[in-house]
Coordinates of C-alpha atoms in Angstrom, one line a residue:
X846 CA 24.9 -8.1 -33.6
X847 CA 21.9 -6.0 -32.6
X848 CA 22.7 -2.8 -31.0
X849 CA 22.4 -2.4 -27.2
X850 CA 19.0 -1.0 -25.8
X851 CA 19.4 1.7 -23.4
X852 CA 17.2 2.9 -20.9
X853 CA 17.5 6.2 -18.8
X854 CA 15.8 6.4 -15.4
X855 CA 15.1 10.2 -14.6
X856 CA 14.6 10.5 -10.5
X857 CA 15.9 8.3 -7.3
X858 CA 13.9 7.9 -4.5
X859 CA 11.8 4.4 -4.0
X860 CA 10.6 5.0 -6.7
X861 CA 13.8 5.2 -9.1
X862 CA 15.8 3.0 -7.6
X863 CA 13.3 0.6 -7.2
X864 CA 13.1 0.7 -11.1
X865 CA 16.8 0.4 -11.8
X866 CA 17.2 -2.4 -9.6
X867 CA 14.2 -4.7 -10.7
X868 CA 14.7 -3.6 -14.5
X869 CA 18.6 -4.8 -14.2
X870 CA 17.4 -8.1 -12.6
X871 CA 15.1 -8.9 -14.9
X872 CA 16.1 -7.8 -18.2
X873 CA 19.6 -8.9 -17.6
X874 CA 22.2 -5.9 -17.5
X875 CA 25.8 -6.5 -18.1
X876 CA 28.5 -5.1 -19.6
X877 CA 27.9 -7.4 -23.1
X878 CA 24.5 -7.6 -22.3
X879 CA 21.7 -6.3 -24.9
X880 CA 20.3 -3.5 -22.0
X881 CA 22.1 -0.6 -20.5
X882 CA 20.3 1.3 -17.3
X883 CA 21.4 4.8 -16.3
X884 CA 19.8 6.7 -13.6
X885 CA 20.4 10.5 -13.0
X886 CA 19.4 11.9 -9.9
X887 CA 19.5 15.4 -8.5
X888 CA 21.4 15.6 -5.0
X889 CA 19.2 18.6 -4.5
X890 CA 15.8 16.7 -4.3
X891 CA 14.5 15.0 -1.3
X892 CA 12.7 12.1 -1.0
X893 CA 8.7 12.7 -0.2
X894 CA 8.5 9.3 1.7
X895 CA 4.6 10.0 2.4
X896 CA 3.5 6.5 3.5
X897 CA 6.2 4.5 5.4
X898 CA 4.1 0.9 5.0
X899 CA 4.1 -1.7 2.5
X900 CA 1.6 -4.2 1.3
X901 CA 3.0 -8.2 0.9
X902 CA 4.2 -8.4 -2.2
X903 CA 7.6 -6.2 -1.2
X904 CA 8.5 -9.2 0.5
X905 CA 8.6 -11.1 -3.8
X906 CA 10.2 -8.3 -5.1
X907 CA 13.1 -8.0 -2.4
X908 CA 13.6 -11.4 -2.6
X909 CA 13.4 -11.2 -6.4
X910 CA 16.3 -8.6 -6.3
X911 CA 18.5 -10.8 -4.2
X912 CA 18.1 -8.3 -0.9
X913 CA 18.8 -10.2 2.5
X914 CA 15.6 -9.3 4.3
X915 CA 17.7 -9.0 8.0
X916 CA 20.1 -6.8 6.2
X917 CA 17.2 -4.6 4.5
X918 CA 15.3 -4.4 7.9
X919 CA 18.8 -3.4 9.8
X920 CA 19.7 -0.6 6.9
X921 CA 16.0 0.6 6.4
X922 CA 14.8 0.8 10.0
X923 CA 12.2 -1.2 9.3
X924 CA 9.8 -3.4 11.2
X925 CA 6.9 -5.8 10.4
X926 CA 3.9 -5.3 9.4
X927 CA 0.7 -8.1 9.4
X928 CA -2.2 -5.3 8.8
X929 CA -3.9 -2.5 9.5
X930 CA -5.8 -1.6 12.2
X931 CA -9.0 0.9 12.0
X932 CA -9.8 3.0 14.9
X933 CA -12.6 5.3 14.6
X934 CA -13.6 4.7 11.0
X935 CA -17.3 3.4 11.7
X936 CA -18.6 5.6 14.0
X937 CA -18.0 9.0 15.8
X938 CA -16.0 8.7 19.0
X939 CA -18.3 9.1 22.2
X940 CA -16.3 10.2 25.0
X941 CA -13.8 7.2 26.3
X942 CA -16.0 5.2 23.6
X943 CA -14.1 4.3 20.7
X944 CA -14.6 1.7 17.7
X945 CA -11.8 -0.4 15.8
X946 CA -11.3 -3.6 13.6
X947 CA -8.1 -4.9 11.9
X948 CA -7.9 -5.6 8.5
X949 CA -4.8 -8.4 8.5
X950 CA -2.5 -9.6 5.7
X951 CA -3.4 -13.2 5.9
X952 CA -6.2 -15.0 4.4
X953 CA -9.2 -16.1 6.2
X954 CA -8.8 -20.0 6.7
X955 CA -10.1 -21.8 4.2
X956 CA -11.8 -25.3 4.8
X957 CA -14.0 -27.3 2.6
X958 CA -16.0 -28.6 5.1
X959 CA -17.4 -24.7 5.7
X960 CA -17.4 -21.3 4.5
X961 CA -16.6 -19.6 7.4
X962 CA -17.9 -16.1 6.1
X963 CA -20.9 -17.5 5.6
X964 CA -21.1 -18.8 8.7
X965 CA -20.1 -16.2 10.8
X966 CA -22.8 -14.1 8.9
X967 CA -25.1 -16.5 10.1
X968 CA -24.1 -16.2 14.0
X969 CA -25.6 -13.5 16.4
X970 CA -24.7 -10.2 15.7
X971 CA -24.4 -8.9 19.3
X972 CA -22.4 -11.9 20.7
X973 CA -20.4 -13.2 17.7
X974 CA -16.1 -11.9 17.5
X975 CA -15.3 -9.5 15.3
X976 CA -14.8 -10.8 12.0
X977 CA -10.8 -10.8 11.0
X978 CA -10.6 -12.4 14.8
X979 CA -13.0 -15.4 13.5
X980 CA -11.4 -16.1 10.6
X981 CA -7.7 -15.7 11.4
X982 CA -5.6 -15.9 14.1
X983 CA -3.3 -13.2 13.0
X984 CA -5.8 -10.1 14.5
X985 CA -4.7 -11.8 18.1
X986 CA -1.0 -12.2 17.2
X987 CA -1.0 -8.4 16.0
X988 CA -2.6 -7.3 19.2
X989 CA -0.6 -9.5 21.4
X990 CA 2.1 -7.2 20.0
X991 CA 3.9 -10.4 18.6
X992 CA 6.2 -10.6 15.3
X993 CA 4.7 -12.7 12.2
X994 CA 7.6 -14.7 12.4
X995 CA 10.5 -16.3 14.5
X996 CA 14.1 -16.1 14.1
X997 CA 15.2 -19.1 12.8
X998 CA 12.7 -19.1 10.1
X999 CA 14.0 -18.3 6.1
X1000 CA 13.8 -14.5 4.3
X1001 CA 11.0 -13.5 3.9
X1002 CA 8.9 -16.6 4.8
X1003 CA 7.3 -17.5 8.1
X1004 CA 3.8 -18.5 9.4
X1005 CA 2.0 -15.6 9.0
X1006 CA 1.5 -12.8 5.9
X1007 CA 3.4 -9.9 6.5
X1008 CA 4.9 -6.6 5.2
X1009 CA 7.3 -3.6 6.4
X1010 CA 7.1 -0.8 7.5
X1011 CA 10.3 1.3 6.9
X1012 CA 12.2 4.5 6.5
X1013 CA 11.7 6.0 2.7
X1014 CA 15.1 7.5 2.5
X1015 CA 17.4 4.5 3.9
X1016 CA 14.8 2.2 2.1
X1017 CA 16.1 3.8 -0.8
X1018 CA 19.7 3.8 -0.2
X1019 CA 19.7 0.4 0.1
X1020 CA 17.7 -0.1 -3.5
X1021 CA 20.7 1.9 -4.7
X1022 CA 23.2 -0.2 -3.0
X1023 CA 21.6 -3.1 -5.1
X1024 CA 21.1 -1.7 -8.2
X1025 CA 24.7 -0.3 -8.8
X1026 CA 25.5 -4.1 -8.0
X1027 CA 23.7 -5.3 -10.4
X1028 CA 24.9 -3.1 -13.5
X1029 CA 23.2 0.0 -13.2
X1030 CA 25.1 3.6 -13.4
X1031 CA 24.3 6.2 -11.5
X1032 CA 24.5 9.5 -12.6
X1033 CA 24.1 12.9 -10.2
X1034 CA 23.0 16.0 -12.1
X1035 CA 20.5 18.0 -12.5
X1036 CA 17.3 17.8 -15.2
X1037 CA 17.5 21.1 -16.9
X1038 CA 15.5 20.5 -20.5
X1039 CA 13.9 17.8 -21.7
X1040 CA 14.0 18.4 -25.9
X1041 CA 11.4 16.6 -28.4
X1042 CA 12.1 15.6 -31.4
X1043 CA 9.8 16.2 -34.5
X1044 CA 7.7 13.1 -33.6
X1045 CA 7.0 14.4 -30.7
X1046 CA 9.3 12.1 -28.8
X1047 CA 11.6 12.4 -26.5
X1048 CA 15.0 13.2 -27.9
X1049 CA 17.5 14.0 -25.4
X1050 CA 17.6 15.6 -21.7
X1051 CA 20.0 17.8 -20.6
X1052 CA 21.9 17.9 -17.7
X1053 CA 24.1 20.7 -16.5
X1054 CA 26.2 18.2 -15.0
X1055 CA 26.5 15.6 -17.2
X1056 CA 25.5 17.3 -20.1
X1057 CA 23.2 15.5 -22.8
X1058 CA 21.8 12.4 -22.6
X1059 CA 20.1 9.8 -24.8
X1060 CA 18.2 6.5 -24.0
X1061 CA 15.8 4.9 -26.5
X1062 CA 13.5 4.6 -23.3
X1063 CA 13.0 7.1 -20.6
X1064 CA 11.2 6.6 -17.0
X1065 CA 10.3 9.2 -15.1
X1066 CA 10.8 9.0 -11.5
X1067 CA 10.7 12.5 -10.7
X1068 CA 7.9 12.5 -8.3
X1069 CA 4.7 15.0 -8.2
X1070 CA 6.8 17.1 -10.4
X1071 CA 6.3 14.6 -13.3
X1072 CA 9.3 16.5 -15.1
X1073 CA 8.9 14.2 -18.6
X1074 CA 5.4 12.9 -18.7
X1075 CA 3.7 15.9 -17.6
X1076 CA 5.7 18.8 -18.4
X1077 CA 7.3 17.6 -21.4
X1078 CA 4.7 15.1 -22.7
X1079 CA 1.8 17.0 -21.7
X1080 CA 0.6 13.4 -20.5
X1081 CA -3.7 14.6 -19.3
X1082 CA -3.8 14.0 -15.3
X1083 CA -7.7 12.4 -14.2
X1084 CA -8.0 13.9 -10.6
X1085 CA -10.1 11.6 -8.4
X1086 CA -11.3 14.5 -6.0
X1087 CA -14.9 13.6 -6.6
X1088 CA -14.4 10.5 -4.8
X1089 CA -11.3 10.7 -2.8
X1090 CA -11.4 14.0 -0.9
X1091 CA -8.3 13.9 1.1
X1092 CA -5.6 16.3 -0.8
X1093 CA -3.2 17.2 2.7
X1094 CA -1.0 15.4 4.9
X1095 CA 0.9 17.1 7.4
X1096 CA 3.8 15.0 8.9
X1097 CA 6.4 14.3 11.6
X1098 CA 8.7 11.6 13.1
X1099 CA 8.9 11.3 16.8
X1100 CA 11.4 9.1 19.1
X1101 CA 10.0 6.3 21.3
X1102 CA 9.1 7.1 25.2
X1103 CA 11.6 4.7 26.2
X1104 CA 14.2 2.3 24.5
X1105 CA 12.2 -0.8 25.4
X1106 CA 8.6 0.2 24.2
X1107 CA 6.7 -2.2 22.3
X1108 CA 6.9 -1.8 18.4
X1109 CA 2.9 -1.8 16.9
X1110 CA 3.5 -4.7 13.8
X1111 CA 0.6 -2.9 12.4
X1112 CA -0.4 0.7 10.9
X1113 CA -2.7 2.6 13.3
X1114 CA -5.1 4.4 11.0
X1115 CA -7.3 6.7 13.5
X1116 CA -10.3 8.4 11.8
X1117 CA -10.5 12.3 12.7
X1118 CA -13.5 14.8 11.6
X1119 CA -12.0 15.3 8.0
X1120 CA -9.7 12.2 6.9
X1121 CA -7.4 10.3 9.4
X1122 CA -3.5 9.8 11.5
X1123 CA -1.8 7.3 10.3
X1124 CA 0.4 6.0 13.3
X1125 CA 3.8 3.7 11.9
X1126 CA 6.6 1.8 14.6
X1127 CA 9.5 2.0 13.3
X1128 CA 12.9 0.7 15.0
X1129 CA 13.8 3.7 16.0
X1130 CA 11.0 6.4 15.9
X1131 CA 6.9 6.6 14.8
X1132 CA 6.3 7.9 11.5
X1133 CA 3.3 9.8 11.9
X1134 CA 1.1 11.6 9.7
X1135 CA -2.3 13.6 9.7
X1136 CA -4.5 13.2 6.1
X1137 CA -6.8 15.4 5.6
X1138 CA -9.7 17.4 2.8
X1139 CA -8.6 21.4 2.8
X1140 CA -12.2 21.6 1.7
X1141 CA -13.2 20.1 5.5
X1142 CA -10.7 21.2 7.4
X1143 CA -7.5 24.2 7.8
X1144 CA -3.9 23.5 8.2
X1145 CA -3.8 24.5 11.4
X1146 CA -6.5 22.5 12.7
X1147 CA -5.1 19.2 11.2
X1148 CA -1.4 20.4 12.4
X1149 CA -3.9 20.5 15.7
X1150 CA -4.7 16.8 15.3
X1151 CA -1.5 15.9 14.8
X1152 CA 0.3 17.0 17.8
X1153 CA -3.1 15.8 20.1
X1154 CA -2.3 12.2 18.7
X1155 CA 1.3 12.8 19.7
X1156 CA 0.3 13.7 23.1
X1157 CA 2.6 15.5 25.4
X1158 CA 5.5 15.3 23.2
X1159 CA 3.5 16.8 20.1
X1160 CA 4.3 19.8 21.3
X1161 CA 8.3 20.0 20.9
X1162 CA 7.7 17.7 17.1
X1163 CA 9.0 19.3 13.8
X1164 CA 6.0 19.0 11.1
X1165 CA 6.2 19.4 7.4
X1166 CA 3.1 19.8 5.0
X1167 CA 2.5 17.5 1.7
X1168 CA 0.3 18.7 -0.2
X1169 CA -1.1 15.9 -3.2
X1170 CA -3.6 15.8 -5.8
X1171 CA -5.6 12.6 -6.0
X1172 CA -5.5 11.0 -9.0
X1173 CA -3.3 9.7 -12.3
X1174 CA -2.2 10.1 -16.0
X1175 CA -4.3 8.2 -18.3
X1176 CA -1.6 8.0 -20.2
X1177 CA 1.6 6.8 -18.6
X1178 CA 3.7 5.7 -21.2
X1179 CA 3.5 8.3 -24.1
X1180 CA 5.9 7.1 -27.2
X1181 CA 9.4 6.4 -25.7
X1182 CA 8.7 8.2 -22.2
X1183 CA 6.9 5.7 -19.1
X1184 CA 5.9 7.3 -15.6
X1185 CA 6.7 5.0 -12.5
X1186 CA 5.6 6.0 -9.6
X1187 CA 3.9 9.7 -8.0
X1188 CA 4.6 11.0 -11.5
X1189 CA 2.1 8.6 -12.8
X1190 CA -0.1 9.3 -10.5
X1191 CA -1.4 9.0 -6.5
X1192 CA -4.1 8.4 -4.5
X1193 CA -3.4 8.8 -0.6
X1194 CA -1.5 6.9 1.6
X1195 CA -4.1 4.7 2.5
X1196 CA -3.4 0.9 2.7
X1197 CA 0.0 1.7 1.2
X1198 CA -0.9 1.6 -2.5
X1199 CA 1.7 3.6 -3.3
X1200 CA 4.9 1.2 -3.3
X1201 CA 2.5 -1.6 -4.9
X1202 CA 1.3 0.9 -7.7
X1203 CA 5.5 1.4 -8.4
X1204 CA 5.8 -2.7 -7.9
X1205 CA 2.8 -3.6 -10.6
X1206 CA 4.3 -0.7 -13.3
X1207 CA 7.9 -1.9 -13.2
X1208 CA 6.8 -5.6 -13.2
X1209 CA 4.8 -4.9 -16.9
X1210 CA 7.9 -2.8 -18.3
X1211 CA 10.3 -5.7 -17.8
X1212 CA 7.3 -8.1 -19.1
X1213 CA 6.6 -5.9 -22.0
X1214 CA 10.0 -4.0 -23.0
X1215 CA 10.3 -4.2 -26.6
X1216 CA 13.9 -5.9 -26.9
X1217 CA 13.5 -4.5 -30.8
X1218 CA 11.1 -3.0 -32.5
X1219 CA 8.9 0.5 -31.9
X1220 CA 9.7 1.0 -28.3
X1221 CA 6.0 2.6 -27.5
X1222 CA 4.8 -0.7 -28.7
X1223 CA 3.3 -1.7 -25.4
X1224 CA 2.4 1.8 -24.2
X1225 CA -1.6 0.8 -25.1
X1226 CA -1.7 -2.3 -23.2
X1227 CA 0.5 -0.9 -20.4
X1228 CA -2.1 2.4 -20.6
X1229 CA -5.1 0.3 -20.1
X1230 CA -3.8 -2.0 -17.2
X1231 CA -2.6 1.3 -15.0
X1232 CA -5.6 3.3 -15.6
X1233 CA -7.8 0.0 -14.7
X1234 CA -5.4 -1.1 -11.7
X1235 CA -6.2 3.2 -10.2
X1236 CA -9.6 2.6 -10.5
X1237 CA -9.9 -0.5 -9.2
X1238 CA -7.6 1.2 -6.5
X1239 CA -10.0 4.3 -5.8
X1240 CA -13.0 2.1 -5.6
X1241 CA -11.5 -0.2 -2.7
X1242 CA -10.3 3.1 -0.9
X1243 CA -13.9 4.8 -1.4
X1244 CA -15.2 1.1 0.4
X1245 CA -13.3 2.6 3.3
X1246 CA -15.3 5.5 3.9
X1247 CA -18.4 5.4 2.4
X1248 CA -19.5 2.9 5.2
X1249 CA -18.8 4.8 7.8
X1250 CA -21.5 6.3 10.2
X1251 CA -20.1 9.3 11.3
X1252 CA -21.5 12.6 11.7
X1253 CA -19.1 15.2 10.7
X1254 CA -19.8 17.1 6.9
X1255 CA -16.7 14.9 5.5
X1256 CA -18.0 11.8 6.3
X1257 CA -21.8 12.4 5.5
X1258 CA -20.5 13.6 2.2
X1259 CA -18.4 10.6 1.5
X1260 CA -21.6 8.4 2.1
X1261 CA -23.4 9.9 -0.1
X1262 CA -24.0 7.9 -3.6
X1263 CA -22.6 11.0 -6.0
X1264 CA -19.4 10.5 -5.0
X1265 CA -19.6 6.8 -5.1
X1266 CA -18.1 4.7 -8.0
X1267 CA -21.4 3.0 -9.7
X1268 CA -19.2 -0.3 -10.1
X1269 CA -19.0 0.0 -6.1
X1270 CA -22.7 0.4 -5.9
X1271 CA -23.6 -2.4 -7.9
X1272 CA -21.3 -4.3 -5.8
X1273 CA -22.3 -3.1 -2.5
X1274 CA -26.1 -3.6 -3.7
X1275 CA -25.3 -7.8 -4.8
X1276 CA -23.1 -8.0 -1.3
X1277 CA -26.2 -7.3 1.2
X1278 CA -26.9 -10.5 0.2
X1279 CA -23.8 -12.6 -0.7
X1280 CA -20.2 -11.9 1.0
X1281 CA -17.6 -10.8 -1.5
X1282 CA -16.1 -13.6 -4.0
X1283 CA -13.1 -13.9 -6.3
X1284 CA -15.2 -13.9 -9.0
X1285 CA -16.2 -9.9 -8.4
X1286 CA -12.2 -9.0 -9.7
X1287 CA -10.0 -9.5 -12.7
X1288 CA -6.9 -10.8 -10.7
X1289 CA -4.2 -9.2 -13.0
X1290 CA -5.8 -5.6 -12.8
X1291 CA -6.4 -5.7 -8.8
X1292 CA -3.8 -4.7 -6.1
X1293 CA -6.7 -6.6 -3.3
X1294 CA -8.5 -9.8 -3.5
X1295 CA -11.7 -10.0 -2.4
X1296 CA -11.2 -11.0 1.7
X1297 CA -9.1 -7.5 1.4
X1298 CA -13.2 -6.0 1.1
X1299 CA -14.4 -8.7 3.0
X1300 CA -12.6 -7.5 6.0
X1301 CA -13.2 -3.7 5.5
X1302 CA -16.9 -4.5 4.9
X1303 CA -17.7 -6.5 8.2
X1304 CA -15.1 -4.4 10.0
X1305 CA -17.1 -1.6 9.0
X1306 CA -20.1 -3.1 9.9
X1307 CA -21.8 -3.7 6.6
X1308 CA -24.3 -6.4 6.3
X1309 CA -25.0 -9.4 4.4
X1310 CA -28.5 -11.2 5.3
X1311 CA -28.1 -15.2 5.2
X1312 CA -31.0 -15.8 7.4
X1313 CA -33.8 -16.2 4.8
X1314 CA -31.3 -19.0 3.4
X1315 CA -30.0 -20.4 6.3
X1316 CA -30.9 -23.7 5.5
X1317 CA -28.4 -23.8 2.4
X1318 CA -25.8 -23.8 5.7
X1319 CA -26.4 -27.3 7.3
X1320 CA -22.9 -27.6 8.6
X1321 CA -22.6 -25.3 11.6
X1322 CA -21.0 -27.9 13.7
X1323 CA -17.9 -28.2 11.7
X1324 CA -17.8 -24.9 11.3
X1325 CA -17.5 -24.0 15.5
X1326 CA -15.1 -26.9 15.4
X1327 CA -13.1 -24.7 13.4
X1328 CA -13.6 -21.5 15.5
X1329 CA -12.5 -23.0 18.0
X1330 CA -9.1 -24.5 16.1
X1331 CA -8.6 -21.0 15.0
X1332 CA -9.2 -19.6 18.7
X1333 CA -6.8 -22.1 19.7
X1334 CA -3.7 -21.8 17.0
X1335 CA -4.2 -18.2 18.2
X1336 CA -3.3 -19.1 22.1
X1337 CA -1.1 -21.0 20.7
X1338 CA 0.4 -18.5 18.6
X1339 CA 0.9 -15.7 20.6
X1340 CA 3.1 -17.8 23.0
X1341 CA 5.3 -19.4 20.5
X1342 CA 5.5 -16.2 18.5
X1343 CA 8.7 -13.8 20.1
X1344 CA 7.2 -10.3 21.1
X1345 CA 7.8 -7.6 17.7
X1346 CA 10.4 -5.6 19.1
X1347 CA 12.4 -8.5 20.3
X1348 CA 12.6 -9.6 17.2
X1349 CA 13.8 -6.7 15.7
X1350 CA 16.4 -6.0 18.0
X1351 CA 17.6 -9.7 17.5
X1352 CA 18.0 -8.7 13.5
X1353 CA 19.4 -5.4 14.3
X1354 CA 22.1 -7.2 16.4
X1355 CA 22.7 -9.5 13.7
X1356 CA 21.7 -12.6 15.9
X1357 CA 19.3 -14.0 13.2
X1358 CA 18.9 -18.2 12.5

């Protein structure tokens, strides 16, 4: 009988336990099973919990991992999420004058009788709706400050795409919860030395608590320390600075006004002189943070920002700073040591990649984990899918500033073409005169489809010129027709649909289906 494969998870967090849980699902721990999991985490380490938000897919892997999605939303604080909305991005701020568009989770409707992008580039500029409110009804539901969902509909399904939002550190707790269930141990202990062996592997880690331990594969999960791949494995870090300039976030949490406020089922991401506030509803408090470039702006001018989008109650809130490198290993999985997570590598909290970079790395270790044989085996094809996945990543973050019209030196220099991906500008170049296509993106190395850029583009402005081929569009009456079915399932919608924090107080009080 083949000898058990062990694996040893160094770091909790999301991140960590996130790992344990979804690598004991899928590779099948049990006591006379062929895998062993052991996580060791220090009690001493907090949990950075940067961005709050997730993107769609959390919703697959929770169910995936056997999570009841009222119980996760009760433990986790969390709430819904269906998108994003932009304030501020495209243009300066003139007075009471401010700019916004929403970039939702669902698709635009699809139809063969039209292409609806198409024809909506084709309709008047000045008097046609903005673009994710043509093409889906779930800009008007978000608004209306409804759920994506009602309460008798299943986990994790219902009529409209949605994420969470949530709190990192219960989030995590209850990742724990689950992964102890399903076989994992959990260790507590501190990381003290990490010793190679003469092959440059990793041979063993001490703990002072639990002394030394051995796994024939190692995940690191410490976080920006990047305790094994970095320090140990000397793994080279690409910093994205060039194109990403954010590198700050200062944070806080804050209650709600009042008990009965309404609950935003969307991340408010407000555009400032030097990055942008990212604005998240919880169930019981906003999770709010202020990104910023230290190369455009001081830590006391952001802390500034902060507490003016608090307002009055800015004043009194208890801020701590982040600082982050943008960026990632080339390398994440050196011999018989993988990074998961900020070890590997992170961007910004922007359009919460940061939970679906962790979900796309521990989805290709349980696809690829050598079961016998050299366990670095897949540490070339697992390389070359990470590294493409953060570059494909950057570029679709870039998309989000590099349009913008703004006036301030951080913005102007984001516009400019040095610090723009040339696979971006060949894009952007071929889209002013097509709208973005599936066909633009390798599906398996891409965390966004292509309406993900068709609704920062047009949101942002950007345009595509149909007119000198307008005729190639005959069928502009069936595509008003349906215009005006989506106008309507939005009406429709938003008085069917329970209001957001209704909902979550029926889940919270256990009153669900």
């Amino acid at each position: 009988m083949a000898r058990k494969r062990s694996i040893l998870i160094v770091g909790g967090g999301t991140a960590g336990w996130l790992t344990a849980a979804y690598l004991a699902r899928a590779l099948g721990v049990s006591d006379d099973g062929p895998i062993e999991i052991t996580l060791l985490e220090s009690p001493e380490i907090g949990i950075i919990g940067v961005g709050e938000g997730t993107f769609p897919t959390i919703r697959t892997t929770l169910k995936y991992l056997g999570i009841d999605e009222g119980r996760f939303i009760r433990e986790a604080s969390a709430t819904f999420k269906q998108g994003i909305r932009f304030t501020d991005w495209a243009r300066t701020p003139e007075g009471d004058t401010h700019s916004h568009y929403f970039h939702p989770f669902e698709a635009p409707f699809y139809s063969e009788e039209a292409n609806l992008v198409s024809y909506w580039l084709l309709q008047d500029e000045k008097t046609r709706p903005p673009f994710a409110e043509a093409v889906t009804f779930q800009n008007r539901v978000a608004e209306a400050q409804r759920a994506p969902k009602r309460p008798h509909e299943g986990d994790f399904s219902g009529p409209l795409n949605y994420a969470y939002h949530f709190d990192a550190a219960m989030l995590a707790q209850v990742l724990a919860e689950r992964a102890r269930a399903l076989g994992v141990r959990h260790l507590e202990g501190r990381l003290s030395a990490v010793e190679l062996d003469g092959r440059g592997a990793i041979d063993r880690i001490i703990s002072p608590e639990q002394g030394a331990l051995r796994a024939d594969l190692y995940i690191d999960c410490t976080g920006f320390r990047a305790e094994l791949i970095g320090r140990a494995m000397q793994a080279p870090f690409k910093s994205v600075r060039d194109v990403l300039f954010a590198d700050r976030a200062v944070t806080c949490k804050i209650p709600y006004d009042r008990p009965d406020a309404p609950i935003e089922s969307f991340t408010i991401a407000t555009a400032h002189e030097a990055g942008w506030i990212w604005d998240i509803g919880l169930n019981g408090a906003r999770g709010i943070g202020c990104v910023y470039s230290s190369d455009h702006l001081d830590d006391a001018r952001a802390e500034q920002l902060l507490r003016a989008h608090v307002g009055p109650r800015g004043a009194e809130a208890k801020t701590r700073l982040i600082p982050f490198e943008a960026g990632y290993r080339t390398r994440q999985w050196i011999g018989n040591c993988v990074a998961v997570g900020l070890s590997g590598g992170f961007l910004e909290p922007l359009e919460s990649t940061g939970v679906v970079l962790i979900e796309a790395a521990i989805g290709m270790i349980a696809e690829l984990f050598p079961h016998n044989g050299p366990v670095d085996a897949p540490a070339r094809r697992f390389n070359e899918l990470m590294t493409a996945r953060y570059d494909n990543i950057v570029t679709f973050l870039k998309l989000h500033y590099c349009l913008s019209g703004r006036t301030e030196r951080f913005w102007r220099e984001n516009a400019d073409p040095a610090t723009i991906p040339e696979r971006l500008i060949e894009l952007l170049e071929q889209w002013q005169y097509r709208p973005p296509g599936r066909f633009d993106f390798i599906l398996d190395l891409e965390s966004f489809a292509f309406y993900n850029y068709q609704y920062i583009l047009y949101g942002m402005g950007f345009r595509t010129d149909l007119t000198p081929v307008r005729d190639d569009f005959p069928h502009v009456g069936a595509a008003e027709r349906i215009f005006a079915r989506i106008r309507t399932f939005g009406e429709r919608a938003t008085q069917d649909l329970p209001a957001h924090r209704a909902l979550i107080q029926q889940i919270n009080a256990g009153a669900m289906g």
